[in-house]
GROMACS .gro file of C-alpha atoms in nm:
model
   94
    1MET     CA    1  -0.916  -0.191   0.754
    2THR     CA    2  -0.889  -0.112   0.403
    3ILE     CA    3  -0.541  -0.080   0.207
    4ILE     CA    4  -0.434  -0.046  -0.132
    5ASN     CA    5  -0.154   0.053  -0.320
    6GLY     CA    6  -0.011  -0.057  -0.690
    7MET     CA    7   0.233   0.054  -0.955
    8LEU     CA    8   0.231   0.107  -1.305
    9TYR     CA    9   0.511  -0.020  -1.522
   10PHE     CA   10   0.657   0.079  -1.868
   11ALA     CA   11   0.906  -0.041  -2.059
   12PHE     CA   12   1.093   0.092  -2.381
   13PRO     CA   13   1.321  -0.187  -2.568
   14ASP     CA   14   1.546  -0.033  -2.786
   15LEU     CA   15   1.484   0.303  -2.691
   16LEU     CA   16   1.733   0.576  -2.874
   17ILE     CA   17   1.964   0.275  -2.953
   18GLU     CA   18   1.898  -0.096  -3.014
   19GLY     CA   19   2.002  -0.341  -2.711
   20ASN     CA   20   1.915  -0.019  -2.519
   21LEU     CA   21   1.588   0.003  -2.270
   22GLY     CA   22   1.422   0.322  -2.084
   23GLY     CA   23   1.146   0.235  -1.828
   24LEU     CA   24   0.926   0.461  -1.649
   25MET     CA   25   0.732   0.315  -1.282
   26VAL     CA   26   0.472   0.553  -1.122
   27GLY     CA   27   0.277   0.417  -0.833
   28VAL     CA   28   0.162   0.473  -0.458
   29PRO     CA   29   0.334   0.272  -0.198
   30PRO     CA   30   0.051   0.104   0.056
   31ILE     CA   31  -0.170   0.319   0.209
   32VAL     CA   32  -0.503   0.293   0.438
   33THR     CA   33  -0.802   0.398   0.285
   34ASP     CA   34  -1.024   0.312   0.566
   35GLY     CA   35  -0.918   0.283   0.897
   36GLY     CA   36  -1.279   0.064   1.015
   37ASP     CA   37  -1.373   0.139   1.350
   38ASP     CA   38  -1.028   0.308   1.397
   39ASP     CA   39  -1.097   0.669   1.161
   40SER     CA   40  -0.756   0.799   1.298
   41LEU     CA   41  -0.546   0.490   1.113
   42LYS     CA   42  -0.656   0.678   0.778
   43ASP     CA   43  -0.366   0.822   0.593
   44ASP     CA   44  -0.525   1.186   0.487
   45ASP     CA   45  -0.247   1.243   0.194
   46THR     CA   46  -0.110   1.032  -0.076
   47SER     CA   47   0.291   0.939  -0.122
   48ILE     CA   48   0.362   0.893  -0.486
   49HIS     CA   49   0.657   0.700  -0.641
   50ILE     CA   50   0.732   0.764  -0.995
   51GLU     CA   51   1.073   0.637  -1.115
   52ALA     CA   52   1.302   0.624  -1.420
   53ILE     CA   53   1.563   0.402  -1.553
   54TYR     CA   54   1.803   0.375  -1.870
   55ARG     CA   55   1.976   0.059  -1.944
   56PHE     CA   56   2.318   0.160  -2.131
   57ARG     CA   57   2.416  -0.176  -2.328
   58VAL     CA   58   2.791  -0.108  -2.337
   59ASN     CA   59   2.855  -0.500  -2.499
   60ASP     CA   60   2.682  -0.844  -2.465
   61ASN     CA   61   2.789  -0.867  -2.129
   62ILE     CA   62   2.799  -0.548  -1.970
   63SER     CA   63   2.515  -0.260  -1.910
   64LEU     CA   64   2.500   0.071  -1.722
   65THR     CA   65   2.161   0.154  -1.546
   66PRO     CA   66   2.143   0.487  -1.424
   67GLY     CA   67   1.790   0.574  -1.264
   68LEU     CA   68   1.644   0.815  -1.007
   69PHE     CA   69   1.340   0.791  -0.828
   70VAL     CA   70   1.087   1.077  -0.614
   71ILE     CA   71   0.852   0.973  -0.355
   72THR     CA   72   0.661   1.263  -0.243
   73ASN     CA   73   0.477   1.333   0.043
   74PRO     CA   74   0.668   1.054   0.229
   75ASN     CA   75   0.469   0.831   0.461
   76HIS     CA   76   0.163   0.980   0.316
   77ASP     CA   77   0.221   1.296   0.508
   78ASP     CA   78   0.213   1.624   0.303
   79VAL     CA   79   0.414   1.779   0.587
   80ASN     CA   80   0.751   1.552   0.488
   81ASP     CA   81   0.989   1.700   0.238
   82THR     CA   82   0.955   1.476  -0.093
   83ILE     CA   83   1.255   1.259  -0.122
   84TRP     CA   84   1.504   1.248  -0.469
   85VAL     CA   85   1.743   0.957  -0.484
   86SER     CA   86   2.001   0.857  -0.806
   87THR     CA   87   2.093   0.494  -0.880
   88PHE     CA   88   2.325   0.349  -1.069
   89ARG     CA   89   2.365  -0.060  -1.120
   90THR     CA   90   2.621  -0.204  -1.329
   91GLN     CA   91   2.559  -0.571  -1.445
   92PHE     CA   92   2.812  -0.819  -1.556
   93ARG     CA   93   2.667  -1.184  -1.742
   94PHE     CA   94   2.905  -1.413  -1.820
   0.00000   0.00000   0.00000
């Protein structure tokens, strides 16, 4: 059995304003590409995970990071609807 996965992450420091950070992630969740002796274990479709974030630096101690991620063909099945998720993180540094 062969299972692969991978992710590329791109970071853009000081995007638009000094101290802020943009990020883009694109990858494939673990997928069975070869089922070995049991070909029914092989995933026929491919999910893609795409995520984008932007960290706003409010001051030296507080940052806000909204984000959005999308998963196409969840569970490597094109019958499944695309998943959209928004996120929001607040970070306090002391």
